């Protein structure tokens, strides 16, 4: 067991993969005591083409699915209304996100165009906005992350910095102050009156009304991040961590530099070392407060976060060429958990790490694979 200690906060670590033969999935070393598994959820393939165009992103809403295409089309599908187009952008859809209620859908393309639709009111006009970058040196940088609040009035977008746009007017975005910059985020979300940016090196929390940075937390090591229920799921090459960012003390305001106000750090850190010898990145996908999911080597693992018990493994039927083509980067995974925590969508992009920055030839070679998975219950 790896133990790390600092000053403030709480971190829990979870074993991701089952141990070697004779060892329980929780890494306890008790032979013959295998945990009871739930039935492994079966990945159902989703549309890969809509209106003759490849689907680049999918997102899970409340009893609905959203699709973004390479030509910029944004569609929503439900059993009640079927498939309908709700917006048209100009370039491939790069980011696609519902708010936490599933009502508002926001999409942005590689040409810095933003569209926001009220999915409960099909007759309401689609709100459009032109995205910006904070520095002209990053003028070609497409949006990387996007989040929309439950009122449908504010959207946060990560380009070179995080900008918050008011959809009620067309004023320039409010650029968020990191005060101590961290890596660009892996996930961005509005959660319970906060705007949260989870990066490979830290978690920044802003008050969503004042946009004041008031809390920061640090994992014990860098890793890919995913925002869950009041905590962050981190994946590295050998561990998965749950970070309770709300356990850290608020930052002083106004901030006072110097040793008398040290940055908050995490304490009482415990990490169970993974016995698996795999050395491919662990990609965190979802955390509903009870069950967490991560992907590694095109296989999903679900586990109970309270008992650290692995519930099931689910292989993703990705074509072998996706993993074998060394000219392409390792597949990038994008996921979306529905507001009712019942449906997980997973997209595997086999191509450049940042499709929006790739050449036309590289974009044509990029393939997209999408699945819908019923989120398991213990």
Short mmCIF file of C-alpha atoms in Angstrom, two decimals:
data_model
loop_
_atom_site.label_atom_id
_atom_site.label_comp_id
_atom_site.label_asym_id
_atom_site.label_seq_id
_atom_site.Cartn_x
_atom_site.Cartn_y
_atom_site.Cartn_z
CA UNK A 1 0.00 0.00 0.00
CA UNK A 2 1.18 3.42 -0.87
CA UNK A 3 0.54 6.06 1.79
CA UNK A 4 0.93 9.74 1.15
CA UNK A 5 0.30 12.52 3.63
CA UNK A 6 -0.15 16.26 3.46
CA UNK A 7 -2.26 18.76 5.42
CA UNK A 8 -5.92 19.11 4.47
CA UNK A 9 -8.56 16.98 2.80
CA UNK A 10 -9.37 13.39 2.08
CA UNK A 11 -8.50 11.12 -0.80
CA UNK A 12 -9.74 7.60 -1.38
CA UNK A 13 -8.11 5.23 -3.83
CA UNK A 14 -9.78 2.35 -5.57
CA UNK A 15 -8.37 -0.74 -7.21
CA UNK A 16 -9.22 -0.72 -10.88
CA UNK A 17 -8.51 -4.24 -12.10
CA UNK A 18 -8.76 -7.62 -10.38
CA UNK A 19 -5.68 -9.16 -8.90
CA UNK A 20 -3.71 -12.05 -10.27
CA UNK A 21 -5.19 -15.56 -9.92
CA UNK A 22 -5.80 -16.41 -6.29
CA UNK A 23 -6.28 -12.79 -5.26
CA UNK A 24 -9.64 -11.09 -4.74
CA UNK A 25 -10.66 -8.19 -6.97
CA UNK A 26 -10.23 -5.75 -4.10
CA UNK A 27 -6.53 -6.57 -3.86
CA UNK A 28 -6.89 -8.12 -0.39
CA UNK A 29 -4.91 -11.24 -1.19
CA UNK A 30 -7.60 -13.58 0.15
CA UNK A 31 -7.64 -16.57 -2.22
CA UNK A 32 -10.98 -18.01 -3.14
CA UNK A 33 -13.00 -14.98 -2.02
CA UNK A 34 -14.06 -13.56 -5.34
CA UNK A 35 -16.51 -10.68 -5.11
CA UNK A 36 -20.00 -11.14 -6.49
CA UNK A 37 -20.22 -9.48 -9.89
CA UNK A 38 -23.23 -7.85 -11.42
CA UNK A 39 -24.06 -8.83 -14.96
CA UNK A 40 -21.63 -7.05 -17.24
CA UNK A 41 -23.54 -4.37 -19.15
CA UNK A 42 -23.58 -4.93 -22.88
CA UNK A 43 -22.42 -2.00 -25.05
CA UNK A 44 -25.10 -1.24 -27.62
CA UNK A 45 -23.67 0.44 -30.73
CA UNK A 46 -25.05 3.87 -31.50
CA UNK A 47 -25.38 5.65 -34.81
CA UNK A 48 -22.07 6.34 -36.50
CA UNK A 49 -23.63 8.27 -39.38
CA UNK A 50 -26.45 10.84 -39.30
CA UNK A 51 -27.69 12.59 -42.44
CA UNK A 52 -24.84 11.05 -44.38
CA UNK A 53 -22.14 12.46 -42.07
CA UNK A 54 -19.96 10.68 -39.49
CA UNK A 55 -20.99 11.28 -35.90
CA UNK A 56 -18.11 12.89 -33.99
CA UNK A 57 -19.68 13.23 -30.51
CA UNK A 58 -22.60 11.80 -28.57
CA UNK A 59 -24.11 12.82 -25.22
CA UNK A 60 -26.70 11.23 -22.94
CA UNK A 61 -29.66 13.37 -21.94
CA UNK A 62 -32.79 12.52 -19.97
CA UNK A 63 -34.38 9.74 -22.04
CA UNK A 64 -32.64 11.13 -25.12
CA UNK A 65 -29.37 11.10 -27.01
CA UNK A 66 -27.61 13.95 -28.78
CA UNK A 67 -25.38 13.60 -31.83
CA UNK A 68 -22.87 16.00 -33.36
CA UNK A 69 -21.57 15.34 -36.87
CA UNK A 70 -18.51 16.12 -38.95
CA UNK A 71 -20.49 18.60 -41.07
CA UNK A 72 -21.64 20.52 -37.96
CA UNK A 73 -25.13 19.10 -37.62
CA UNK A 74 -26.53 18.74 -34.10
CA UNK A 75 -29.34 16.22 -33.61
CA UNK A 76 -31.38 14.87 -30.72
CA UNK A 77 -33.15 11.51 -30.60
CA UNK A 78 -35.75 10.15 -28.22
CA UNK A 79 -38.40 7.44 -28.35
CA UNK A 80 -41.09 10.14 -28.27
CA UNK A 81 -39.88 12.45 -31.04
CA UNK A 82 -37.50 10.27 -33.02
CA UNK A 83 -34.43 11.87 -34.61
CA UNK A 84 -34.57 15.59 -35.33
CA UNK A 85 -32.02 18.25 -36.20
CA UNK A 86 -31.87 21.15 -33.77
CA UNK A 87 -28.88 23.17 -34.98
CA UNK A 88 -26.35 23.48 -37.78
CA UNK A 89 -22.77 24.62 -37.17
CA UNK A 90 -20.11 25.15 -39.82
CA UNK A 91 -17.40 22.60 -38.96
CA UNK A 92 -17.10 19.27 -37.10
CA UNK A 93 -18.72 19.24 -33.69
CA UNK A 94 -15.87 19.11 -31.16
CA UNK A 95 -17.72 19.33 -27.84
CA UNK A 96 -21.29 18.43 -26.93
CA UNK A 97 -22.86 18.62 -23.48
CA UNK A 98 -26.19 18.59 -21.64
CA UNK A 99 -26.71 20.50 -18.43
CA UNK A 100 -27.21 18.46 -15.25
CA UNK A 101 -31.00 18.35 -15.75
CA UNK A 102 -30.85 17.22 -19.38
CA UNK A 103 -32.84 20.21 -20.61
CA UNK A 104 -30.19 22.42 -22.22
CA UNK A 105 -27.87 21.11 -24.92
CA UNK A 106 -24.74 23.02 -25.91
CA UNK A 107 -22.50 22.22 -28.88
CA UNK A 108 -19.39 23.87 -30.29
CA UNK A 109 -17.46 23.15 -33.47
CA UNK A 110 -13.84 23.50 -34.55
CA UNK A 111 -14.69 26.86 -36.14
CA UNK A 112 -15.47 28.38 -32.69
CA UNK A 113 -19.23 28.42 -33.26
CA UNK A 114 -21.50 27.74 -30.26
CA UNK A 115 -25.16 26.66 -30.33
CA UNK A 116 -27.45 26.15 -27.32
CA UNK A 117 -30.91 24.56 -27.60
CA UNK A 118 -33.78 24.08 -25.16
CA UNK A 119 -34.64 20.43 -25.76
CA UNK A 120 -37.94 20.73 -23.84
CA UNK A 121 -39.18 23.49 -26.13
CA UNK A 122 -38.52 22.56 -29.76
CA UNK A 123 -40.04 25.85 -30.98
CA UNK A 124 -37.64 28.00 -28.96
CA UNK A 125 -34.94 29.61 -31.11
CA UNK A 126 -31.43 28.16 -30.92
CA UNK A 127 -29.03 30.56 -29.23
CA UNK A 128 -25.83 31.14 -31.19
CA UNK A 129 -22.57 32.67 -30.10
CA UNK A 130 -19.09 33.19 -31.53
CA UNK A 131 -16.42 31.82 -29.20
CA UNK A 132 -13.18 33.66 -28.50
CA UNK A 133 -9.67 33.01 -27.26
CA UNK A 134 -7.96 35.04 -24.55
CA UNK A 135 -4.74 35.49 -26.54
CA UNK A 136 -4.41 36.06 -30.27
CA UNK A 137 -1.50 33.60 -30.27
CA UNK A 138 -4.07 30.81 -29.83
CA UNK A 139 -6.47 31.94 -32.55
CA UNK A 140 -6.50 28.49 -34.18
CA UNK A 141 -7.18 26.61 -30.93
CA UNK A 142 -10.60 24.91 -31.03
CA UNK A 143 -12.73 24.48 -27.89
CA UNK A 144 -11.69 21.58 -25.70
CA UNK A 145 -14.27 21.49 -22.89
CA UNK A 146 -17.77 22.90 -22.52
CA UNK A 147 -20.33 23.13 -19.72
CA UNK A 148 -23.76 24.79 -19.46
CA UNK A 149 -25.64 25.72 -16.28
CA UNK A 150 -29.16 24.59 -15.40
CA UNK A 151 -30.71 27.94 -16.36
CA UNK A 152 -29.35 27.73 -19.89
CA UNK A 153 -28.00 31.26 -19.52
CA UNK A 154 -24.27 30.68 -19.02
CA UNK A 155 -21.78 28.49 -20.84
CA UNK A 156 -18.19 27.85 -19.80
CA UNK A 157 -15.77 26.96 -22.61
CA UNK A 158 -12.11 25.98 -22.42
CA UNK A 159 -9.87 27.24 -25.24
CA UNK A 160 -6.54 28.72 -24.15
CA UNK A 161 -8.31 29.81 -20.94
CA UNK A 162 -11.78 29.19 -19.52
CA UNK A 163 -14.26 31.82 -20.66
CA UNK A 164 -17.79 32.13 -19.27
CA UNK A 165 -20.34 33.44 -21.77
CA UNK A 166 -23.66 35.03 -20.87
CA UNK A 167 -26.19 33.91 -23.45
CA UNK A 168 -28.46 36.82 -22.61
CA UNK A 169 -26.16 39.27 -24.35
CA UNK A 170 -23.19 39.21 -26.68
CA UNK A 171 -20.61 40.77 -24.43
CA UNK A 172 -17.07 39.32 -24.41
CA UNK A 173 -16.57 36.31 -22.14
CA UNK A 174 -15.45 36.60 -18.55
CA UNK A 175 -12.03 34.97 -18.43
CA UNK A 176 -11.53 33.03 -15.22
CA UNK A 177 -8.57 33.80 -13.01
CA UNK A 178 -6.58 30.74 -12.02
CA UNK A 179 -4.22 32.86 -9.84
CA UNK A 180 -1.90 29.85 -9.93
CA UNK A 181 -2.34 28.20 -13.33
CA UNK A 182 -2.91 24.48 -13.52
CA UNK A 183 -2.94 22.25 -16.56
CA UNK A 184 -5.83 22.68 -19.00
CA UNK A 185 -8.89 20.79 -17.78
CA UNK A 186 -9.93 17.26 -18.56
CA UNK A 187 -13.44 18.07 -17.40
CA UNK A 188 -15.56 21.14 -16.79
CA UNK A 189 -18.96 21.26 -15.08
CA UNK A 190 -21.49 23.39 -13.23
CA UNK A 191 -22.26 21.57 -9.96
CA UNK A 192 -24.51 22.90 -7.17
CA UNK A 193 -23.74 26.58 -7.60
CA UNK A 194 -20.10 25.99 -8.49
CA UNK A 195 -18.14 25.92 -11.72
CA UNK A 196 -15.51 23.20 -11.44
CA UNK A 197 -12.44 22.64 -13.57
CA UNK A 198 -10.71 19.29 -13.03
CA UNK A 199 -7.20 19.20 -14.46
CA UNK A 200 -4.32 16.77 -14.41
CA UNK A 201 -2.69 18.71 -11.58
CA UNK A 202 -5.46 20.27 -9.50
CA UNK A 203 -9.13 21.09 -9.09
CA UNK A 204 -10.29 24.72 -9.24
CA UNK A 205 -13.71 25.69 -7.89
CA UNK A 206 -15.39 29.00 -8.72
CA UNK A 207 -18.63 30.38 -7.35
CA UNK A 208 -20.83 30.22 -10.47
CA UNK A 209 -22.61 33.50 -9.58
CA UNK A 210 -19.58 35.65 -8.76
CA UNK A 211 -17.00 33.62 -10.75
CA UNK A 212 -14.62 34.00 -7.81
CA UNK A 213 -12.08 31.22 -7.35
CA UNK A 214 -12.58 30.12 -3.75
CA UNK A 215 -11.32 26.56 -3.47
CA UNK A 216 -8.45 24.48 -4.84
CA UNK A 217 -7.45 20.86 -4.23
CA UNK A 218 -4.54 18.73 -5.41
CA UNK A 219 -4.34 15.01 -6.14
CA UNK A 220 -1.20 13.17 -4.98
CA UNK A 221 -0.11 12.70 -8.59
CA UNK A 222 -1.11 13.84 -12.05
CA UNK A 223 -3.72 11.91 -13.99
CA UNK A 224 -6.78 12.17 -16.20
CA UNK A 225 -9.77 13.65 -14.38
CA UNK A 226 -13.55 13.30 -14.44
CA UNK A 227 -16.02 15.26 -12.30
CA UNK A 228 -18.45 13.11 -10.32
CA UNK A 229 -20.82 13.71 -7.42
CA UNK A 230 -18.95 16.20 -5.20
CA UNK A 231 -15.68 14.45 -6.02
CA UNK A 232 -13.22 13.89 -8.82
CA UNK A 233 -12.27 10.60 -10.41
CA UNK A 234 -8.56 10.47 -11.37
CA UNK A 235 -6.90 7.82 -13.53
CA UNK A 236 -3.15 7.29 -13.95
CA UNK A 237 -1.13 4.41 -15.39
CA UNK A 238 -1.47 2.36 -12.20
CA UNK A 239 -4.18 3.84 -9.96
CA UNK A 240 -7.64 5.30 -9.83
CA UNK A 241 -8.35 7.88 -7.12
CA UNK A 242 -11.44 9.53 -5.73
CA UNK A 243 -10.71 13.09 -4.65
CA UNK A 244 -13.05 14.88 -2.25
CA UNK A 245 -12.26 18.43 -3.31
CA UNK A 246 -14.81 19.93 -0.89
CA UNK A 247 -12.69 18.71 2.06
CA UNK A 248 -10.09 21.42 1.44
CA UNK A 249 -10.21 24.80 3.15
CA UNK A 250 -11.47 27.75 1.05
CA UNK A 251 -8.83 30.01 -0.42
CA UNK A 252 -8.35 33.37 1.31
CA UNK A 253 -10.02 36.34 -0.34
CA UNK A 254 -8.51 38.57 -1.37
CA UNK A 255 -5.57 36.22 -1.90
CA UNK A 256 -2.48 37.14 0.09
CA UNK A 257 0.79 35.78 -1.34
CA UNK A 258 3.50 34.42 0.88
CA UNK A 259 4.15 31.51 3.28
CA UNK A 260 1.50 32.74 5.70
CA UNK A 261 -1.13 31.53 3.21
CA UNK A 262 0.15 28.24 1.81
CA UNK A 263 -1.85 26.54 -0.91
CA UNK A 264 -4.23 23.92 0.46
CA UNK A 265 -3.02 20.37 -0.01
CA UNK A 266 -4.53 16.96 0.60
CA UNK A 267 -3.83 14.86 3.66
CA UNK A 268 -4.56 11.37 4.91
CA UNK A 269 -3.95 9.96 1.46
CA UNK A 270 -4.29 6.22 0.99
CA UNK A 271 -3.73 4.44 -2.31
CA UNK A 272 -4.10 0.72 -3.04
CA UNK A 273 -1.55 -0.25 -5.67
CA UNK A 274 -2.99 -1.99 -8.69
CA UNK A 275 -1.60 -5.47 -9.22
CA UNK A 276 -2.25 -5.30 -12.95
CA UNK A 277 0.97 -4.92 -14.96
CA UNK A 278 -0.75 -2.99 -17.76
CA UNK A 279 0.93 0.29 -18.63
CA UNK A 280 -1.68 1.97 -20.77
CA UNK A 281 -3.51 5.05 -19.44
CA UNK A 282 -6.59 4.56 -17.29
CA UNK A 283 -9.33 6.86 -18.55
CA UNK A 284 -11.98 7.77 -15.93
CA UNK A 285 -15.46 7.82 -17.45
CA UNK A 286 -18.20 8.28 -14.85
CA UNK A 287 -19.05 8.36 -11.14
CA UNK A 288 -22.67 8.45 -9.97
CA UNK A 289 -21.82 8.55 -6.26
CA UNK A 290 -22.05 4.77 -5.83
CA UNK A 291 -20.40 3.20 -8.86
CA UNK A 292 -17.41 4.46 -10.82
CA UNK A 293 -16.33 3.48 -14.32
CA UNK A 294 -12.98 3.68 -16.10
CA UNK A 295 -11.55 2.42 -19.39
CA UNK A 296 -8.19 0.83 -20.10
CA UNK A 297 -7.12 -1.08 -23.19
CA UNK A 298 -10.65 -0.86 -24.65
CA UNK A 299 -12.20 -2.47 -21.59
CA UNK A 300 -14.55 -0.83 -19.10
CA UNK A 301 -14.37 -1.63 -15.40
CA UNK A 302 -17.19 -0.82 -12.99
CA UNK A 303 -16.71 -0.95 -9.24
CA UNK A 304 -18.50 -0.15 -6.01
CA UNK A 305 -16.75 2.90 -4.55
CA UNK A 306 -17.78 2.14 -0.96
CA UNK A 307 -16.42 -1.40 -0.77
CA UNK A 308 -13.79 -1.08 -3.57
CA UNK A 309 -15.42 -4.21 -5.02
CA UNK A 310 -15.22 -4.70 -8.78
CA UNK A 311 -18.68 -5.29 -10.19
CA UNK A 312 -18.00 -6.16 -13.80
CA UNK A 313 -15.72 -5.82 -16.80
CA UNK A 314 -17.09 -4.87 -20.20
CA UNK A 315 -14.97 -5.06 -23.37
CA UNK A 316 -15.55 -2.42 -26.01
CA UNK A 317 -15.81 -3.92 -29.52
CA UNK A 318 -13.37 -1.50 -31.11
CA UNK A 319 -11.95 -2.62 -34.49
CA UNK A 320 -8.41 -4.01 -34.08
CA UNK A 321 -7.08 -1.39 -36.50
CA UNK A 322 -7.91 1.30 -33.95
CA UNK A 323 -5.34 -0.08 -31.52
CA UNK A 324 -2.87 -1.47 -34.05
CA UNK A 325 -2.34 1.53 -36.30
CA UNK A 326 0.83 3.03 -34.81
CA UNK A 327 0.51 6.10 -37.02
CA UNK A 328 -2.51 7.14 -34.99
CA UNK A 329 -2.52 8.26 -31.40
CA UNK A 330 -4.02 6.01 -28.73
CA UNK A 331 -7.80 6.16 -28.91
CA UNK A 332 -9.32 9.08 -27.06
CA UNK A 333 -12.37 8.30 -24.93
CA UNK A 334 -15.26 10.69 -24.37
CA UNK A 335 -18.13 9.80 -22.06
CA UNK A 336 -21.45 11.15 -20.88
CA UNK A 337 -23.61 9.96 -17.98
CA UNK A 338 -27.32 10.76 -18.22
CA UNK A 339 -28.85 13.04 -15.54
CA UNK A 340 -30.76 10.08 -14.06
CA UNK A 341 -27.53 8.03 -13.88
CA UNK A 342 -29.04 5.23 -15.96
CA UNK A 343 -27.24 5.55 -19.28
CA UNK A 344 -23.57 5.93 -20.12
CA UNK A 345 -22.42 6.85 -23.60
CA UNK A 346 -18.83 6.21 -24.64
CA UNK A 347 -17.08 7.46 -27.76
CA UNK A 348 -13.71 6.15 -28.92
CA UNK A 349 -11.96 8.44 -31.40
CA UNK A 350 -9.24 6.65 -33.34
CA UNK A 351 -7.07 9.40 -34.71
CA UNK A 352 -5.20 12.52 -33.62
CA UNK A 353 -5.42 13.53 -29.96
CA UNK A 354 -6.88 16.91 -30.99
CA UNK A 355 -8.95 16.36 -34.09
CA UNK A 356 -9.65 20.07 -34.45
CA UNK A 357 -5.94 20.77 -34.87
CA UNK A 358 -5.34 17.94 -37.35
CA UNK A 359 -4.87 18.28 -41.08
CA UNK A 360 -7.75 17.53 -43.45
CA UNK A 361 -6.13 14.23 -44.37
CA UNK A 362 -5.80 13.19 -40.73
CA UNK A 363 -9.40 14.15 -40.08
CA UNK A 364 -10.57 12.01 -42.99
CA UNK A 365 -8.66 9.04 -41.55
CA UNK A 366 -10.16 9.51 -38.11
CA UNK A 367 -12.84 6.97 -37.16
CA UNK A 368 -15.47 7.28 -34.44
CA UNK A 369 -17.10 4.50 -32.44
CA UNK A 370 -20.06 5.10 -30.12
CA UNK A 371 -21.87 2.93 -27.56
CA UNK A 372 -24.75 3.21 -25.13
CA UNK A 373 -24.37 1.25 -21.89
CA UNK A 374 -26.91 0.69 -19.13
CA UNK A 375 -25.16 1.89 -15.98
CA UNK A 376 -25.04 -1.06 -13.54
CA UNK A 377 -26.53 -1.28 -10.07
CA UNK A 378 -24.83 -3.23 -7.26
#
